[in-house]
Every structure is written in structure tokens, then in C-alpha cells.
PDB file of C-alpha atoms in Angstrom:
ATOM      1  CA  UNK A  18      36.412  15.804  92.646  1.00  0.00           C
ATOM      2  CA  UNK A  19      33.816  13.024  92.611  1.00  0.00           C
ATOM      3  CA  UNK A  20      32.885  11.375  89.443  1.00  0.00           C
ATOM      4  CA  UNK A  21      29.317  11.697  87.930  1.00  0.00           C
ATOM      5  CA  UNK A  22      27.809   8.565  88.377  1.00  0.00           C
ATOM      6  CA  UNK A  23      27.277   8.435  84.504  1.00  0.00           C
ATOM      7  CA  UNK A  24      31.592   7.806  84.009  1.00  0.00           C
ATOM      8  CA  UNK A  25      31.829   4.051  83.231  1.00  0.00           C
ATOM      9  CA  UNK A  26      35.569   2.362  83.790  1.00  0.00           C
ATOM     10  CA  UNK A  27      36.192  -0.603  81.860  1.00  0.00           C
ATOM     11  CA  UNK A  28      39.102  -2.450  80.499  1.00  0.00           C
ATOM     12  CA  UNK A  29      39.614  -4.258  77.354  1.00  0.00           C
ATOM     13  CA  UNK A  30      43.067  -6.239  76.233  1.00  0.00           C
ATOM     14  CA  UNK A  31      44.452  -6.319  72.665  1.00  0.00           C
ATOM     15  CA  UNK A  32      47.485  -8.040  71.557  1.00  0.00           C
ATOM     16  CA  UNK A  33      49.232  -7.791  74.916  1.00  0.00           C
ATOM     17  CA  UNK A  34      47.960  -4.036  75.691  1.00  0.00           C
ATOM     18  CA  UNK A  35      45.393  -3.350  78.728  1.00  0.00           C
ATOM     19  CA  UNK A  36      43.649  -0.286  78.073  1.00  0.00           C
ATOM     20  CA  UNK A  37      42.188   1.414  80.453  1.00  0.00           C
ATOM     21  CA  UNK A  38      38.950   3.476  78.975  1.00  0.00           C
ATOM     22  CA  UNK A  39      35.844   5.554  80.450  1.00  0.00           C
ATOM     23  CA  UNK A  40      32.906   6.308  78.543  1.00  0.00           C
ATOM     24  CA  UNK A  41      29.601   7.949  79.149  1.00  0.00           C
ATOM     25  CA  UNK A  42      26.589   8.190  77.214  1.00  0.00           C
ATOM     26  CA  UNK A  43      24.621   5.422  75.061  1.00  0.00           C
ATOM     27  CA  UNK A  44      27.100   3.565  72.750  1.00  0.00           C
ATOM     28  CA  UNK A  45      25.435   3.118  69.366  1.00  0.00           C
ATOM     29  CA  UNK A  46      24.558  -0.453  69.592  1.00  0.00           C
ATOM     30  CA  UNK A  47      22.305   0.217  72.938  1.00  0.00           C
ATOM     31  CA  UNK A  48      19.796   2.658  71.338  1.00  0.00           C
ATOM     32  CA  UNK A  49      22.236   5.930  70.818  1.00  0.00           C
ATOM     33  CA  UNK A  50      22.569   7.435  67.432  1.00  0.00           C
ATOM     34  CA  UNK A  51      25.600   6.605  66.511  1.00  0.00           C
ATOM     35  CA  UNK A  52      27.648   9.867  67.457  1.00  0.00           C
ATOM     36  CA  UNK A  53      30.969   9.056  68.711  1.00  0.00           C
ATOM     37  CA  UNK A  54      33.254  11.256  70.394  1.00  0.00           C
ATOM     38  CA  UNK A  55      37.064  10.062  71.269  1.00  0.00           C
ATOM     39  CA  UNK A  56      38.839  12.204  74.020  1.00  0.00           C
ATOM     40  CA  UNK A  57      42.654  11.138  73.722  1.00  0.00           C
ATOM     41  CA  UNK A  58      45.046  12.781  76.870  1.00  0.00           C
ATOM     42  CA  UNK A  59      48.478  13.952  76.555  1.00  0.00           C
ATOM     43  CA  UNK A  60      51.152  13.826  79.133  1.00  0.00           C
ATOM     44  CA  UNK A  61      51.838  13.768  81.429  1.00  0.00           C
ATOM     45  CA  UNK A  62      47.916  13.858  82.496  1.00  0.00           C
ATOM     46  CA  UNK A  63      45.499  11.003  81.982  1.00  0.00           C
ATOM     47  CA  UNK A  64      41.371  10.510  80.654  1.00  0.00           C
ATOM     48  CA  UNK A  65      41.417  12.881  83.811  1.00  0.00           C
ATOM     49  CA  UNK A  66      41.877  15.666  81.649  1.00  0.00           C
ATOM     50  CA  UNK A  67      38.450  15.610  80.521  1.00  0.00           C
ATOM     51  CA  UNK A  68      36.748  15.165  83.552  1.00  0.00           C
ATOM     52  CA  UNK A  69      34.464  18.513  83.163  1.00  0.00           C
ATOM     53  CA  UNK A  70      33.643  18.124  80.013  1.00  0.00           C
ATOM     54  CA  UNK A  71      32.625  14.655  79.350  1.00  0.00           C
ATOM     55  CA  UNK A  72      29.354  14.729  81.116  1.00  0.00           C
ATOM     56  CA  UNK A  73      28.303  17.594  79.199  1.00  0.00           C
ATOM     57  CA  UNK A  74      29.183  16.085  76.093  1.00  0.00           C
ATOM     58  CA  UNK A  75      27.189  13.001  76.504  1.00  0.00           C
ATOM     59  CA  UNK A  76      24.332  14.956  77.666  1.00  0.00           C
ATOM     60  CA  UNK A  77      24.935  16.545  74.202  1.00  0.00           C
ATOM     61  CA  UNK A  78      23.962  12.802  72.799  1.00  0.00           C
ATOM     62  CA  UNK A  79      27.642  11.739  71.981  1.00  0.00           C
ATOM     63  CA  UNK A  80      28.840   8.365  72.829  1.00  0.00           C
ATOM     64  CA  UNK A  81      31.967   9.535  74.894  1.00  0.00           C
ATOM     65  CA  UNK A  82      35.018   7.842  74.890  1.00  0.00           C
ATOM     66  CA  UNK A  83      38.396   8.518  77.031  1.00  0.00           C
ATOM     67  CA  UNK A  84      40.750   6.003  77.432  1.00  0.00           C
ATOM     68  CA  UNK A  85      43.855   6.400  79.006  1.00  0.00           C
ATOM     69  CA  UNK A  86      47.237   5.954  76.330  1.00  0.00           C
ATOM     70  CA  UNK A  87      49.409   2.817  76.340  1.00  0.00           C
ATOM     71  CA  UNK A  88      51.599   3.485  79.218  1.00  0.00           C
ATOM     72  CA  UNK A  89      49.532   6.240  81.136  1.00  0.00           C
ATOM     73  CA  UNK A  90      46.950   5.739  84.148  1.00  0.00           C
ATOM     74  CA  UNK A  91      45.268   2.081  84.438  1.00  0.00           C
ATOM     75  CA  UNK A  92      46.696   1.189  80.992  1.00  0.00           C
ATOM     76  CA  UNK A  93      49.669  -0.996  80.154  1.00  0.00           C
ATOM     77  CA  UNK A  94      53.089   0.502  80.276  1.00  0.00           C
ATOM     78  CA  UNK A  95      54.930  -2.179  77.852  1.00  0.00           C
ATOM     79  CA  UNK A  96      58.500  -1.282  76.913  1.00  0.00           C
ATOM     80  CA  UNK A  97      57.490  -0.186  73.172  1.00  0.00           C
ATOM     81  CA  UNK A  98      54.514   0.802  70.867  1.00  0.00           C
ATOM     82  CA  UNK A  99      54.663   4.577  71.304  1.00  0.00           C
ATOM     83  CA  UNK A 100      55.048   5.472  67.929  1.00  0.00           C
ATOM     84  CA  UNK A 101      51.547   7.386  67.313  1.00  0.00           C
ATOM     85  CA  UNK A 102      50.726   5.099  64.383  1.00  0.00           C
ATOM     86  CA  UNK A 103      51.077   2.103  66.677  1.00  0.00           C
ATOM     87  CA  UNK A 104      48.951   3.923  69.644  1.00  0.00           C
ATOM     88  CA  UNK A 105      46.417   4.969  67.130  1.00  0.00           C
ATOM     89  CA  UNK A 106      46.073   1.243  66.041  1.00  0.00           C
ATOM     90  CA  UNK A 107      45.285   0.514  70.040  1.00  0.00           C
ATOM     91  CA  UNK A 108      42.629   3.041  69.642  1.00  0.00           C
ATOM     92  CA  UNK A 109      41.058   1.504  66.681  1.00  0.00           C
ATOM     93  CA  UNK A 110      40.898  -2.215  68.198  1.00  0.00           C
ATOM     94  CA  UNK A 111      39.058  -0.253  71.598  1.00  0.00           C
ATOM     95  CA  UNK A 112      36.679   1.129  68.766  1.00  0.00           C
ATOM     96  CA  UNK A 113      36.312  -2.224  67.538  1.00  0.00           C
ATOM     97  CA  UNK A 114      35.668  -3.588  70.604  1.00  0.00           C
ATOM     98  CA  UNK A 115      32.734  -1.157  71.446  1.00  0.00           C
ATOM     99  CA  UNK A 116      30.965  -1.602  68.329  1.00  0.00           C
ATOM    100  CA  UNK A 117      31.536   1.843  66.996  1.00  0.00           C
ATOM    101  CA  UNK A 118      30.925   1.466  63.226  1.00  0.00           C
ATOM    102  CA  UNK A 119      30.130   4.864  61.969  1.00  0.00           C
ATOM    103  CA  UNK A 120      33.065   7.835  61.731  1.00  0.00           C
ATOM    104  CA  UNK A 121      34.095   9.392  64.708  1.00  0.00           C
ATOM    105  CA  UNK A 122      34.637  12.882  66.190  1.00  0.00           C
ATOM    106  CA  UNK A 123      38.404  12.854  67.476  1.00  0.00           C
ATOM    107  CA  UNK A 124      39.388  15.733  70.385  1.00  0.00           C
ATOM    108  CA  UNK A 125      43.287  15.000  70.962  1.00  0.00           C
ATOM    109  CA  UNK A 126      45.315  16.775  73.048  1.00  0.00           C
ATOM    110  CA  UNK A 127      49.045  17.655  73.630  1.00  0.00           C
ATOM    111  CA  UNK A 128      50.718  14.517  73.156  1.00  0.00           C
ATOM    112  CA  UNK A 129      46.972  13.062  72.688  1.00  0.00           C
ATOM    113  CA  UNK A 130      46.652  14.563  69.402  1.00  0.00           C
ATOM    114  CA  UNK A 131      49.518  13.507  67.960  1.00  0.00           C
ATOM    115  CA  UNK A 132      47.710  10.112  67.984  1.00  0.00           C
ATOM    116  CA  UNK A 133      44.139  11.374  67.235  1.00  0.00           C
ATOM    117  CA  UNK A 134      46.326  12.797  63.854  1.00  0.00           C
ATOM    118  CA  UNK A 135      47.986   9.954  63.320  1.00  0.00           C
ATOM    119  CA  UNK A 136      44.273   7.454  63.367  1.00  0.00           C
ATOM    120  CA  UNK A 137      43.194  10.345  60.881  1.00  0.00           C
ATOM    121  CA  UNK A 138      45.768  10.033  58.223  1.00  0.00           C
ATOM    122  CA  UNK A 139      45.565   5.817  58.836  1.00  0.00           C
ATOM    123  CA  UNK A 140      41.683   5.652  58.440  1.00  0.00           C
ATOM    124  CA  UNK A 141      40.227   8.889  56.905  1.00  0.00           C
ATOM    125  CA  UNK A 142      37.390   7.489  55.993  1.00  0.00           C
ATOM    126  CA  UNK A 143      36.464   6.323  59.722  1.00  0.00           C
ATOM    127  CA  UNK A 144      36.927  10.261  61.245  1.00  0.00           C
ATOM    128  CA  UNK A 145      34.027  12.781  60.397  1.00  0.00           C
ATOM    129  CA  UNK A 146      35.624  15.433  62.083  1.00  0.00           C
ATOM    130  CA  UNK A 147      39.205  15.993  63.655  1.00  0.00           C
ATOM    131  CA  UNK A 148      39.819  18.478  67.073  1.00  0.00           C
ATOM    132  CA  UNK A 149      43.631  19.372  67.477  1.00  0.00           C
ATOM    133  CA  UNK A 150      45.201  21.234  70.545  1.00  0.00           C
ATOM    134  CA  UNK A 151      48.402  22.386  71.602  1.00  0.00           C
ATOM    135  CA  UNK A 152      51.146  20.061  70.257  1.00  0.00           C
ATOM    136  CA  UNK A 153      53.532  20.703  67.256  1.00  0.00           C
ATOM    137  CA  UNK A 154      53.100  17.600  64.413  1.00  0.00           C
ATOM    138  CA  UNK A 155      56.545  16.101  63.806  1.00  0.00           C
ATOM    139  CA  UNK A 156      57.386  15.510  60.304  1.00  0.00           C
ATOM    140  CA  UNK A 157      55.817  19.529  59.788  1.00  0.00           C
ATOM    141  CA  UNK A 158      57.883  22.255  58.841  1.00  0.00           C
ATOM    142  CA  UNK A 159      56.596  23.780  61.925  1.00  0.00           C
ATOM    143  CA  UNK A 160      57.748  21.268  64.428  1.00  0.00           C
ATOM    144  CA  UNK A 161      61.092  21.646  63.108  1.00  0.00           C
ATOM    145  CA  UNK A 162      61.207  25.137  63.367  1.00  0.00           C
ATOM    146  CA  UNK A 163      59.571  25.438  66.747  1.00  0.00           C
ATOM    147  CA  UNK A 164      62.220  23.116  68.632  1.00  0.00           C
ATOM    148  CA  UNK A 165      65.081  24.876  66.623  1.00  0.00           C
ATOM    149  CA  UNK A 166      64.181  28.271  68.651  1.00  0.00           C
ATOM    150  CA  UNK A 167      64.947  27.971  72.088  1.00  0.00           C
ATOM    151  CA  UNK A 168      63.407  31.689  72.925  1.00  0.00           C
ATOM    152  CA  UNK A 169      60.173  30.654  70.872  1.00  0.00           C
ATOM    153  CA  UNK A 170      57.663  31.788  74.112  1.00  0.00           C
ATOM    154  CA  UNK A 171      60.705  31.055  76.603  1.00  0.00           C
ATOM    155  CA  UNK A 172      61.433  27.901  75.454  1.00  0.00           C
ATOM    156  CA  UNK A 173      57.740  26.060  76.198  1.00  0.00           C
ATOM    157  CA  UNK A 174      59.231  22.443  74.939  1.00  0.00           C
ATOM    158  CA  UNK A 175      62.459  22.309  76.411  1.00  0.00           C
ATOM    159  CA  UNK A 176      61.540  19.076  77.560  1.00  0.00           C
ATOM    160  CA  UNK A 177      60.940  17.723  74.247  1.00  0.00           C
ATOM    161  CA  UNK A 178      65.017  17.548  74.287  1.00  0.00           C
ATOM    162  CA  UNK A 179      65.184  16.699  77.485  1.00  0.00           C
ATOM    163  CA  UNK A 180      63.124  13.552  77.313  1.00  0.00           C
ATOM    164  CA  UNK A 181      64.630  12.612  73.819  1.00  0.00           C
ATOM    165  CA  UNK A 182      68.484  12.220  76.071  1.00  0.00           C
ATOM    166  CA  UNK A 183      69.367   8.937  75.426  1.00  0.00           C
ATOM    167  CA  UNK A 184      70.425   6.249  78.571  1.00  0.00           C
ATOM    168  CA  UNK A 185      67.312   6.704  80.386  1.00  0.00           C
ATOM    169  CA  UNK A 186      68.839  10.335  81.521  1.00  0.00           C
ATOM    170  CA  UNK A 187      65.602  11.959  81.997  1.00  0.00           C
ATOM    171  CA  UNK A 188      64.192   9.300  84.609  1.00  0.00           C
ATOM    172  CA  UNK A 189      66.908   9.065  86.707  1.00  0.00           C
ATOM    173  CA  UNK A 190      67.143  13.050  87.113  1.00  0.00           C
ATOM    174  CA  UNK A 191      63.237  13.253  87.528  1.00  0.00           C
ATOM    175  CA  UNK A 192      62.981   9.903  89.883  1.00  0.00           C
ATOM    176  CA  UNK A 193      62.273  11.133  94.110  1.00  0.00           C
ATOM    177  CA  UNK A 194      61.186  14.425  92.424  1.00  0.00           C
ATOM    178  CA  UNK A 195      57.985  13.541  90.536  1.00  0.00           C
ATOM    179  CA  UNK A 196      55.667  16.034  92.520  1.00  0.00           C
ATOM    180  CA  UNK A 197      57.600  19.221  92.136  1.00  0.00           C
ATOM    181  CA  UNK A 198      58.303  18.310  88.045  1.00  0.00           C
ATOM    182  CA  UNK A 199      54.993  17.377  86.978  1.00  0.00           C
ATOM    183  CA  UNK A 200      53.535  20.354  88.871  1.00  0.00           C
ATOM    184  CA  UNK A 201      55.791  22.788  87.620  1.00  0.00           C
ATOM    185  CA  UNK A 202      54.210  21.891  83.746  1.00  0.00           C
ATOM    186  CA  UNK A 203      50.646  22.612  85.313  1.00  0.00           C
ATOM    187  CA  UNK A 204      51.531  26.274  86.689  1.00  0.00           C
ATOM    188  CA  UNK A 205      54.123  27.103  84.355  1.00  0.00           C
ATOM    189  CA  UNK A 206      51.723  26.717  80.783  1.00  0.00           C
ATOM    190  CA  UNK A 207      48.415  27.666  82.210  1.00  0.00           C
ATOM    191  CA  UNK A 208      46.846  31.238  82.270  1.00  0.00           C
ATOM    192  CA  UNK A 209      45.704  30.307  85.856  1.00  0.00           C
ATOM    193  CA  UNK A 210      48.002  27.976  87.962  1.00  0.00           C
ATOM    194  CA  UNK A 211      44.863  26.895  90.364  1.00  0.00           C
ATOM    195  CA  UNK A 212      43.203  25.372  87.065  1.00  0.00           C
ATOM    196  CA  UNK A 213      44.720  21.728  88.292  1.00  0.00           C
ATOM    197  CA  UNK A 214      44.399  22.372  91.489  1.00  0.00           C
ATOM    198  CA  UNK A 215      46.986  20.579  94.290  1.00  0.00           C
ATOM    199  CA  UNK A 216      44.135  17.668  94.749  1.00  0.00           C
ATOM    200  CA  UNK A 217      44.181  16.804  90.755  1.00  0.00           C
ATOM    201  CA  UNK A 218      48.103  17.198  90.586  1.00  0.00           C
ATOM    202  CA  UNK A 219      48.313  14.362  93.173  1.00  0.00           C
ATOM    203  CA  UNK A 220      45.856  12.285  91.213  1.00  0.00           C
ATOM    204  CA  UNK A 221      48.663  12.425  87.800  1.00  0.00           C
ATOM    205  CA  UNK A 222      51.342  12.010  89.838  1.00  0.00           C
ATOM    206  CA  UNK A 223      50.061   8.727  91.395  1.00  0.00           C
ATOM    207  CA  UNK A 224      49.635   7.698  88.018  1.00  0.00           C
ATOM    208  CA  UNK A 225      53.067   8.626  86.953  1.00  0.00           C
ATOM    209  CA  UNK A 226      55.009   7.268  89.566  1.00  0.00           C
ATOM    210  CA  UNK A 227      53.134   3.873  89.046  1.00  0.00           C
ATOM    211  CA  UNK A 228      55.788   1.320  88.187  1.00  0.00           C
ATOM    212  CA  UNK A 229      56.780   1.639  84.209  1.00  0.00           C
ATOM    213  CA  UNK A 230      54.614   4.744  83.870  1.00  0.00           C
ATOM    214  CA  UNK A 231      57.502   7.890  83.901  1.00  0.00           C
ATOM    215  CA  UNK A 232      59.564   5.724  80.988  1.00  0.00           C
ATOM    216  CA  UNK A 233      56.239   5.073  79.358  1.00  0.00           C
ATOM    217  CA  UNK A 234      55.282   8.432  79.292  1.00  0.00           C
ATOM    218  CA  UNK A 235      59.359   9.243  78.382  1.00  0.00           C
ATOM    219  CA  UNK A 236      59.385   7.463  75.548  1.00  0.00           C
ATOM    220  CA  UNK A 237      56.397   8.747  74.253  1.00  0.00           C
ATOM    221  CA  UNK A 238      58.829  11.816  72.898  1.00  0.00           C
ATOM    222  CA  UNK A 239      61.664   9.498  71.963  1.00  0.00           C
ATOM    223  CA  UNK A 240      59.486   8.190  69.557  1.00  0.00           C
ATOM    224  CA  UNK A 241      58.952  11.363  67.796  1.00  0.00           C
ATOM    225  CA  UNK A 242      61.889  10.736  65.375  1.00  0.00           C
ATOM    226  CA  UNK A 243      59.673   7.322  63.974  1.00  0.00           C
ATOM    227  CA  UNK A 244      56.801   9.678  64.351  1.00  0.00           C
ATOM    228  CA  UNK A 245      57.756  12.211  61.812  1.00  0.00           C
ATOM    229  CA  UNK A 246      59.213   9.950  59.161  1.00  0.00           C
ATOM    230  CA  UNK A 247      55.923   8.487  59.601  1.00  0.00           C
ATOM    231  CA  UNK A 248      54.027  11.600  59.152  1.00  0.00           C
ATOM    232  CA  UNK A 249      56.337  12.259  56.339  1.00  0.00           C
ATOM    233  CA  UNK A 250      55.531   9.546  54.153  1.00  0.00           C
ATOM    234  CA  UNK A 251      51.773   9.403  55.157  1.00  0.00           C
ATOM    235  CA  UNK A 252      51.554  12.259  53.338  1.00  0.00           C
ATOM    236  CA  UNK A 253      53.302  11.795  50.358  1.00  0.00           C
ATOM    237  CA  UNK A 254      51.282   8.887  49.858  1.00  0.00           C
ATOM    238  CA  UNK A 255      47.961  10.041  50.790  1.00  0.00           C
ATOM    239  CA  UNK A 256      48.438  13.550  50.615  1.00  0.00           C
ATOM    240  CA  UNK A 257      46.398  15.922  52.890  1.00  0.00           C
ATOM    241  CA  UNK A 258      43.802  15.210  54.931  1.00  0.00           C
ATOM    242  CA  UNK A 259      40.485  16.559  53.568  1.00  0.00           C
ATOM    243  CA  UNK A 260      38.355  16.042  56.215  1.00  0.00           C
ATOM    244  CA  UNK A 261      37.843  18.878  58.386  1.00  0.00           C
ATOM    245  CA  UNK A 262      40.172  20.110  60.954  1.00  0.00           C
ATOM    246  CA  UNK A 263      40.099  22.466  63.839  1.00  0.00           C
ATOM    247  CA  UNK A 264      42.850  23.572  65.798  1.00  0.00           C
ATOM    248  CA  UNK A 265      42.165  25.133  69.584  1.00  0.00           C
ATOM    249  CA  UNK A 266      44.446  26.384  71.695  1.00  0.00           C
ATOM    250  CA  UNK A 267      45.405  29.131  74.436  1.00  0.00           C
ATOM    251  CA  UNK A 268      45.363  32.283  73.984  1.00  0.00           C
ATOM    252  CA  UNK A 269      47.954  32.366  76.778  1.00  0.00           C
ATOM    253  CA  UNK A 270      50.063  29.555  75.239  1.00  0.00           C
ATOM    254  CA  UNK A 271      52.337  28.236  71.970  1.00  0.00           C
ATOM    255  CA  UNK A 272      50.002  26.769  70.067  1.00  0.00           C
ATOM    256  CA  UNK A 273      47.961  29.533  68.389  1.00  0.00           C
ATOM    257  CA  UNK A 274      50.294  31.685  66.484  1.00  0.00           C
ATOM    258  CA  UNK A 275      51.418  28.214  64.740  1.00  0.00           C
ATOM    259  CA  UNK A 276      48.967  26.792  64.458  1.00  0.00           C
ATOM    260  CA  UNK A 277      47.309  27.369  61.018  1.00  0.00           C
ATOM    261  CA  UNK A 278      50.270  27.100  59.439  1.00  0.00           C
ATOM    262  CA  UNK A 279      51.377  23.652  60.487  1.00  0.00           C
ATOM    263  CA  UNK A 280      48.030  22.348  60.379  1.00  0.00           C
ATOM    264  CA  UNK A 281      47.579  23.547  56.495  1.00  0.00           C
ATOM    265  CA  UNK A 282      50.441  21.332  55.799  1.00  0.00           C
ATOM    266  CA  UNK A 283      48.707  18.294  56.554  1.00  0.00           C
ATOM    267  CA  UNK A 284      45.489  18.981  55.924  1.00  0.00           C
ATOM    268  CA  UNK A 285      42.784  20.883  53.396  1.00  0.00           C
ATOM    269  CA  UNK A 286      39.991  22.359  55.503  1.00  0.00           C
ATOM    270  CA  UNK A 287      41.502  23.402  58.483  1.00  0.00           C
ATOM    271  CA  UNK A 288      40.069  26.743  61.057  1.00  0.00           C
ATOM    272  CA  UNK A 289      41.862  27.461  63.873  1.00  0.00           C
ATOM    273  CA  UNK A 290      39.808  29.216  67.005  1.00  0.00           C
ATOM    274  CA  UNK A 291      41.358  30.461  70.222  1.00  0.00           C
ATOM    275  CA  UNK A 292      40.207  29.405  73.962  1.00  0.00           C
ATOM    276  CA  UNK A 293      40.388  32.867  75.649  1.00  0.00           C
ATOM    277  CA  UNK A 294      42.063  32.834  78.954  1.00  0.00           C
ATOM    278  CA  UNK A 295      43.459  29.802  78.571  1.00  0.00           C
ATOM    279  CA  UNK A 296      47.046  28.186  78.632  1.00  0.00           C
ATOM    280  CA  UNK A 297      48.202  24.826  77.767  1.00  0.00           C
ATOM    281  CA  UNK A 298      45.804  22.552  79.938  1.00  0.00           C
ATOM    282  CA  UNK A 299      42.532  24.154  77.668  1.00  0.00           C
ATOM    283  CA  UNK A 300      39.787  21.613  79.475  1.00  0.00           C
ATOM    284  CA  UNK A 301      40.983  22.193  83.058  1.00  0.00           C
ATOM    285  CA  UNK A 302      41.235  25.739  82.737  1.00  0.00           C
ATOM    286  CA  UNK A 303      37.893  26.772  80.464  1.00  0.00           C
ATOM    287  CA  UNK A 304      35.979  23.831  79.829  1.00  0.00           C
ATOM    288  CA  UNK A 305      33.036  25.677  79.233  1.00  0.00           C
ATOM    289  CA  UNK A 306      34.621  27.616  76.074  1.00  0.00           C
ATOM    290  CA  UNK A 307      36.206  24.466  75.247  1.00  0.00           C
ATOM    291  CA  UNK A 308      32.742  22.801  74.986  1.00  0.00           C
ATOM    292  CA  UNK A 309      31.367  26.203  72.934  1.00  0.00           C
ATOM    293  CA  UNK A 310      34.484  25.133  70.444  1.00  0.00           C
ATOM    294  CA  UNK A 311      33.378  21.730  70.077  1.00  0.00           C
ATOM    295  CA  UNK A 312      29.773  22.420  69.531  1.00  0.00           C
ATOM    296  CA  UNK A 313      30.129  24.788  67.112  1.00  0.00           C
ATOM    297  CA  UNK A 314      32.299  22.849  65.078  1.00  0.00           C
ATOM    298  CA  UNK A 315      30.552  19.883  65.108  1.00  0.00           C
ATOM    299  CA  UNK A 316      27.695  21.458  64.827  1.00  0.00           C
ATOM    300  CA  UNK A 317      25.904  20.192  68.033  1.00  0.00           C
ATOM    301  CA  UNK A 318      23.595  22.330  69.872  1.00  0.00           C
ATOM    302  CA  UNK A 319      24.321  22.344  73.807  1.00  0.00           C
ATOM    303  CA  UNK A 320      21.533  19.979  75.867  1.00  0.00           C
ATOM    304  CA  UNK A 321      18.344  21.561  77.416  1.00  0.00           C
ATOM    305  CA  UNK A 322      18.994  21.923  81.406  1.00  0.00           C
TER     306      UNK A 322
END
């Protein structure tokens, strides 16, 4: 699929880390009016993800951003940092570095918004709004549940064990069959397994065979362990978040019949709305219910054809 001309690549380095990042629309020091919106991927996909939804968005007026995570796509893959709290930090120097001063709409998901959660509970007073989908929080009663029952919806995060096997396990069993395992995630949690079609599939595995980028993406789940005590004492500190919170997901997938539950034990104001139709990859499959979500929570009225 080609790429509206309006998609703008760009790079920017902090403290070691390249991050790759697209945006489209008018960032709020060039005239726009100061509505950010940060898309942030989960694995094992990249800013890709968004692709059909973030022209529409910035024809909405929001300043879009997209970058792709430390270790996925054109980013760095550097041996650590993928603790949330640390990736959320590399999403607050990119802020930084485009000027954004005002709070931001966050959309995170999968792995995605596990960081998008973990920049809300670090700077709550820099996120207006916060979009959740299809990922279980660690630290949450929830989580801990959810990978305790292995027939919980056939088992949908078996591979949350086996990517936390220690010794590098899980690359060397994947590595000369990264096609036929990343696919299999695509068909296996949508509602319609020609969503990410065979052309888009190739794109993510380019990017995941990339040198680094499979252990990158690996350790992404090894960190969970940090990730939860982290959660964990985030919110005995802070307590809940109060800002509000809106949880999407599939009406085909994991997510929904958790997901009020987990989500009211991190946070105060917190709805919960299905995507119809939908599995797991919810902006692939129906981006334009994805973008009725988003506009109604934030209140944003779609743009005139």
C-alpha cells in the first residue's frame, strides 16, 4: 500500500537510542492547535499498524505521531531499555524534541500500550486522555490470572511464556522460520485473516528479521517481570490514574471480557467499548470503527470530505 504523501519519516537520537517516528498533520509550533495524538505499536508489528488511520486522524486536526519502539522497524535495537518505564521515557524526549508542550492523547496498542500506560502513570499531568487495547497490564490482578489459565480463549498468550524462556530459547527455535511464526499471530487473533494481508506480513517480517530486531522485540516480554514491580509500586505511590481511560478491543478477541476489570485497578474513570468484528489487530481489521472509538471519546467530530 502506498503512503499518503502527508506521512513524514524522520529520525531523532536520544541518549544512544535512534527512533524512528512518522507524523502527519501540523505540529503545534507550525500553526496547529496544539492537539497531539501518540500512536504507540505493539509486536511484533511496527508504526505500520496505523497506516489507515493516521491520515484520517490528522485530517481530524491532530498532530499525529507514530514512532516505531526501541528495537522495532527503523529504530535502535540496543541490548536493554525495554522495561515500559524506560521506553516511555524515549517517548517523552521524541515529545520533547517536537515541541509538544500541551497534554497528549495516547492510543497504545498490544505491547504498545503497555508503554502508553506506563508514560501515563510517569507524567499524568502531560496525558489528557489515555486509549488502551488488547494487552493484559502486568503488576494487575488480571495479568496474573490471565497467564495462570492456559484454556483462557485457547491459550491466546502462550507466547508470553514462551518468549520469557531464558538462554535466548525463543530465537533460536523461531530463527529460518520468521515468515510462517509472525504470520501465524496475524490469522490466528484476527476475526478476518486477510486483514494483514500477505503484502503487509512481508513488510513486519523484513523488519523483524533486521539484525537485533527478533531479540529486541523478545525481550520486550522478558521485561515484564521489571514491568509489573514497576506498575506495582507506581501505584502505591501515586495511586490510580484519574485521568480518563478507555479500553477497545475485539469483539472476536481476549481483551474485552477483562478488560474493565483490570483497567479499574489502575485507574478511576475508565469505559470500555468493543470494536465489532474485530480480533486482535483492531486498526488493520476495522479502522473505520476504530476511528468512530477515538472520536467519540475524545470528543472530535470526523473532518468534512
Amino acid at each position: 500500500m502506498d503512503e499518503p504523501q502527508q506521512f513524514h519519516h524522520n529520525m531523532f537520537r536520544h541518549g544512544g537510542v535512534r527512533t524512528h517516528y512518522v507524523t502527519a498533520g501540523t505540529p503545534p509550533g507550525e500553526g496547529g492547535d496544539g492537539r497531539t495524538l501518540v500512536l504507540v505499536h505493539g509486536w511484533p508489528q511496527t508504526w505500520r499498524e496505523f497506516r489507515l488511520i493516521v491520515g484520517p486522524l490528522a485530517a481530524d486536526g491532530w498532530f499525529v505521531v507514530a514512532p516505531d519502539v526501541r528495537g522495532a522497524g527503523g529504530s535502535s535495537k540496543p541490548e536493554g531499555g525495554y522495561d515500559k518505564q524506560t521506553m516511555a521515557r524515549d517517548l517523552r524526549a521524541l515529545l520533547d524534541h517536537l515541541g509538544v508542550t500541551t497534554p497528549v492523547t495516547l492510543f497504545g496498542h498490544d505491547l504498545g500500550m503497555l508503554v502508553t500506560y506506563a508514560y501515563a502513570t510517569l507524567y499524568p499531568d502531560d496525558v489528557d486522555r489515555l486509549i488502551v487495547a488488547e494487552a493484559p497490564i502486568p503488576g494487575t490482578k488480571v495479568y496474573e490470572s490471565v497467564l495462570a489459565t492456559t484454556a483462557f480463549s485457547k491459550d491466546p498468550l502462550w507466547h508470553f511464556h514462551f518468549h520469557g524462556a531464558p538462554d535466548n530459547a525463543a530465537e533460536q527455535l523461531i530463527a529460518g522460520n520468521e515468515f510462517a511464526y509472525i504470520r501465524s499471530f496475524y490469522v490466528k487473533l484476527s476475526a478476518n485473516p486477510d486483514a494483514i494481508p500477505i503484502s503487509e506480513a512481508e513488510h513486519y517480517v523484513a523488519d523483524y528479521t533486521a539484525p537485533g530486531a527478533m531479540r529486541a522485540g523478545i525481550e520486550l516480554f522478558r521485561a515484564f517481570e521489571k514491568d509489573a514491580q514497576d506498575n506495582q509500586r507506581v501505584l502505591a505511590d501515586k495511586g490510580k490514574l484519574t485521568l480518563p481511560v478507555l479500553g477497545i478491543g475485539g469483539t472476536a478477541s481476549f481483551f474485552l471480557p477483562v478488560a474493565e476489570q483490570m483497567l479499574s485497578e489502575v485507574a478511576e474513570d475508565v469505559t470500555v467499548q468493543p470494536i465489532e468484528e474485530s480480533g486482535h489487530w483492531l486498526a488493520e481489521e476495522q479502522p473505520d470503527k476504530v476511528l468512530e472509538r477515538l472520536r467519540e471519546f475524545t470528543h472530535v467530530p470526523r473532518a468534512a470530505a
